[in-house]
């Protein structure tokens, strides 16, 4: 008996404009091994039966409905949660996308090992930097940084294009010292096409209350967008030197 491959999907965005180049069909996949302090989607953490289920074929059929909008530089972005949590399902979806000549992107923290086969079918990696060393990564995510670093090494080995994202949180990583650490972290990386700082916000706090979860950043205000932009420019200037 053949067992159908099933993926758990939290939600979709059919005309995404911020999760990769061009117009994107964004697939927010269920499941994440990290517990980031700033996470505004705690409902994506667990792989449970309450979310929608799709086979790779069903998902690609849904994606193809929007292919005319992709034009020359759009495509599909697999986000989460952490899309690598459903590695086998993701791989099959990426293969089907490539058969249809669709540009593929994964938005990931690289927190799942053994992803070489997935990267073969990935055109762009949007990499989320959660920390620059064992200590601040552990404090921010509750996890070990080693797997994330190995994923970055693999991206370098396979010559993958990278977009870097960093969430900036007041009182945690909004300092010149942290920016200098980021400069040293990013500088050795090749193929970095874009760097974006995302200001921390409190829009998802109510979700923790609804789910009966403790919110560790209680009392922390939204990140000032102007200061966030200043820090981003500071980083980019530092990378030029």
XYZ file of C-alpha atoms in Angstrom:
241
model
C 0.000 0.000 0.000
C 1.344 3.445 -0.967
C 1.180 5.974 1.864
C 0.432 9.496 0.664
C 2.876 12.192 1.702
C 1.035 14.842 3.688
C 2.187 18.302 4.677
C 0.760 20.493 7.409
C 0.108 24.065 6.301
C -0.766 26.899 8.670
C -1.779 29.488 6.064
C -1.099 31.038 2.652
C -0.467 34.487 1.247
C -1.364 34.567 -2.424
C 0.165 37.913 -3.437
C 3.129 38.378 -1.104
C 5.434 41.310 -1.811
C 7.948 41.132 1.089
C 9.016 37.475 1.190
C 11.384 37.359 -1.750
C 11.647 39.017 -5.178
C 8.580 39.921 -7.183
C 5.078 38.691 -6.436
C 5.203 35.564 -4.267
C 2.851 32.785 -3.277
C 3.873 32.294 0.363
C 3.309 28.951 2.076
C 3.441 29.212 5.873
C 4.245 25.692 6.994
C 3.480 24.263 10.405
C 6.130 23.314 12.963
C 9.234 24.952 14.437
C 11.966 23.631 16.775
C 12.885 27.126 18.018
C 11.142 29.191 20.668
C 12.260 32.684 19.736
C 11.448 35.339 22.302
C 10.106 37.681 19.622
C 8.014 35.097 17.739
C 4.604 36.498 16.791
C 3.268 33.194 15.415
C 3.373 30.682 18.311
C 0.451 28.852 16.714
C 2.911 27.528 14.106
C 5.210 25.802 16.622
C 3.600 22.379 16.891
C 2.861 19.897 14.129
C -0.747 19.175 14.988
C -3.924 17.943 13.349
C -5.761 21.266 13.573
C -4.022 22.730 10.536
C -4.835 22.030 6.897
C -3.252 19.020 5.206
C -2.021 18.877 1.609
C -0.203 16.458 -0.614
C 2.612 17.990 -2.700
C 0.431 17.565 -5.797
C -2.508 19.377 -4.180
C -0.251 22.220 -3.101
C 1.386 22.684 -6.506
C -2.078 22.741 -8.102
C -3.018 25.605 -5.763
C 0.252 27.419 -6.535
C -0.230 27.107 -10.300
C -3.438 29.124 -10.060
C -1.248 32.135 -9.234
C 1.656 31.482 -11.594
C 0.472 34.141 -14.101
C 1.107 36.786 -11.418
C 4.747 35.756 -10.874
C 5.876 37.337 -14.181
C 9.678 37.161 -14.672
C 10.914 37.447 -11.066
C 8.175 36.183 -8.730
C 7.614 32.684 -7.426
C 6.964 30.627 -4.299
C 8.344 31.172 -0.800
C 8.130 28.419 1.798
C 8.058 29.966 5.248
C 6.754 28.999 8.657
C 7.218 28.174 11.389
C 10.319 26.516 10.074
C 9.711 24.912 6.641
C 12.628 22.524 7.123
C 10.661 20.802 9.917
C 8.715 19.026 7.147
C 11.792 18.228 5.131
C 10.507 15.375 2.938
C 7.286 17.185 2.063
C 9.162 20.416 1.328
C 11.587 18.588 -0.956
C 8.778 17.118 -3.042
C 7.079 20.515 -3.315
C 10.326 22.159 -4.430
C 10.860 19.479 -7.074
C 7.355 20.021 -8.441
C 7.923 23.782 -8.513
C 11.108 23.354 -10.531
C 9.281 21.088 -12.995
C 6.885 23.997 -13.543
C 9.792 26.450 -13.891
C 8.780 28.345 -10.737
C 11.371 30.339 -8.748
C 11.730 28.869 -5.245
C 12.696 30.489 -1.959
C 12.823 29.182 1.612
C 12.590 31.468 4.648
C 14.520 29.639 7.357
C 16.745 29.819 10.409
C 18.564 26.695 9.213
C 17.737 24.892 12.444
C 17.253 21.431 10.884
C 20.270 19.352 9.703
C 20.941 17.494 6.427
C 19.366 19.866 3.906
C 21.663 19.443 0.899
C 18.981 17.836 -1.273
C 16.516 20.620 -0.454
C 19.021 23.313 -1.393
C 19.506 21.710 -4.816
C 15.971 22.820 -5.677
C 16.091 26.183 -3.872
C 16.916 29.348 -5.826
C 17.050 31.736 -2.861
C 17.512 31.357 0.890
C 16.081 34.009 3.183
C 18.180 33.367 6.274
C 17.027 34.598 9.683
C 19.918 35.452 12.006
C 18.747 34.786 15.567
C 22.117 35.307 17.225
C 25.833 35.565 16.509
C 27.239 33.171 19.112
C 26.218 30.265 21.326
C 25.152 32.471 24.212
C 22.947 35.074 22.524
C 21.477 32.461 20.154
C 20.543 30.232 23.108
C 19.069 33.190 24.973
C 16.969 34.253 21.971
C 15.793 30.834 20.749
C 16.339 28.289 23.521
C 18.386 26.208 21.067
C 21.983 25.537 20.022
C 23.494 27.608 17.201
C 25.571 24.774 15.702
C 22.936 23.435 13.282
C 22.245 26.939 11.998
C 25.955 27.531 11.382
C 26.263 24.216 9.540
C 23.324 25.196 7.341
C 25.064 28.468 6.454
C 28.247 26.560 5.602
C 26.212 24.332 3.297
C 24.707 27.391 1.586
C 28.238 28.665 0.987
C 29.424 25.321 -0.321
C 26.472 25.147 -2.738
C 26.836 28.803 -3.773
C 23.281 29.750 -2.780
C 21.972 33.295 -2.991
C 21.167 34.748 0.433
C 18.856 37.408 1.790
C 19.600 38.128 5.439
C 16.929 39.096 7.961
C 17.399 40.190 11.577
C 14.650 41.043 14.060
C 15.785 43.949 16.242
C 14.424 43.933 19.809
C 14.720 46.900 22.199
C 17.104 46.240 25.062
C 18.372 42.975 23.561
C 20.104 43.484 20.226
C 19.579 47.175 19.413
C 23.133 48.159 20.358
C 26.270 49.170 18.479
C 28.032 46.210 20.060
C 25.555 43.778 18.519
C 25.804 45.502 15.144
C 29.575 44.979 15.242
C 29.003 41.308 16.024
C 26.642 41.071 13.047
C 29.245 42.705 10.797
C 31.795 40.050 11.774
C 29.153 37.326 11.336
C 27.955 38.430 7.877
C 31.214 39.660 6.332
C 32.625 36.193 5.470
C 29.387 35.166 3.733
C 29.251 35.274 -0.071
C 26.217 35.801 -2.284
C 24.444 38.066 0.238
C 22.115 40.038 -2.039
C 20.047 41.822 0.571
C 20.053 42.599 4.308
C 16.926 43.668 6.144
C 16.330 44.630 9.775
C 12.798 43.916 11.000
C 11.594 46.006 13.962
C 10.164 43.952 16.822
C 6.420 44.422 17.337
C 3.850 43.292 19.864
C 1.019 42.406 17.470
C 1.189 38.706 18.338
C 1.238 38.982 22.132
C -2.471 38.168 22.448
C -1.837 34.805 20.776
C 0.253 33.686 23.750
C -2.627 34.481 26.084
C -5.051 32.598 23.830
C -2.749 29.556 23.801
C -1.997 29.722 27.534
C 1.712 30.380 26.891
C 4.092 32.613 28.799
C 5.382 35.598 26.830
C 8.979 36.268 27.846
C 9.164 39.798 26.390
C 6.195 41.082 28.357
C 6.558 44.837 28.857
C 8.973 45.330 25.941
C 7.729 48.078 23.626
C 7.701 47.986 19.830
C 11.066 48.750 18.253
C 11.378 52.320 17.007
C 11.377 52.030 13.211
C 13.689 54.990 12.676
C 16.289 53.634 15.088
C 15.972 50.228 13.454
C 16.706 51.803 10.069
C 19.710 53.670 11.527
C 21.136 50.407 12.871
C 20.599 48.751 9.503
C 22.502 51.546 7.761
C 25.272 51.263 10.368
C 25.582 47.561 9.554
C 25.720 48.167 5.808
C 28.392 50.862 6.234
C 30.421 48.512 8.409
C 30.244 45.775 5.789
C 31.736 48.128 3.190
C 34.957 48.634 5.200
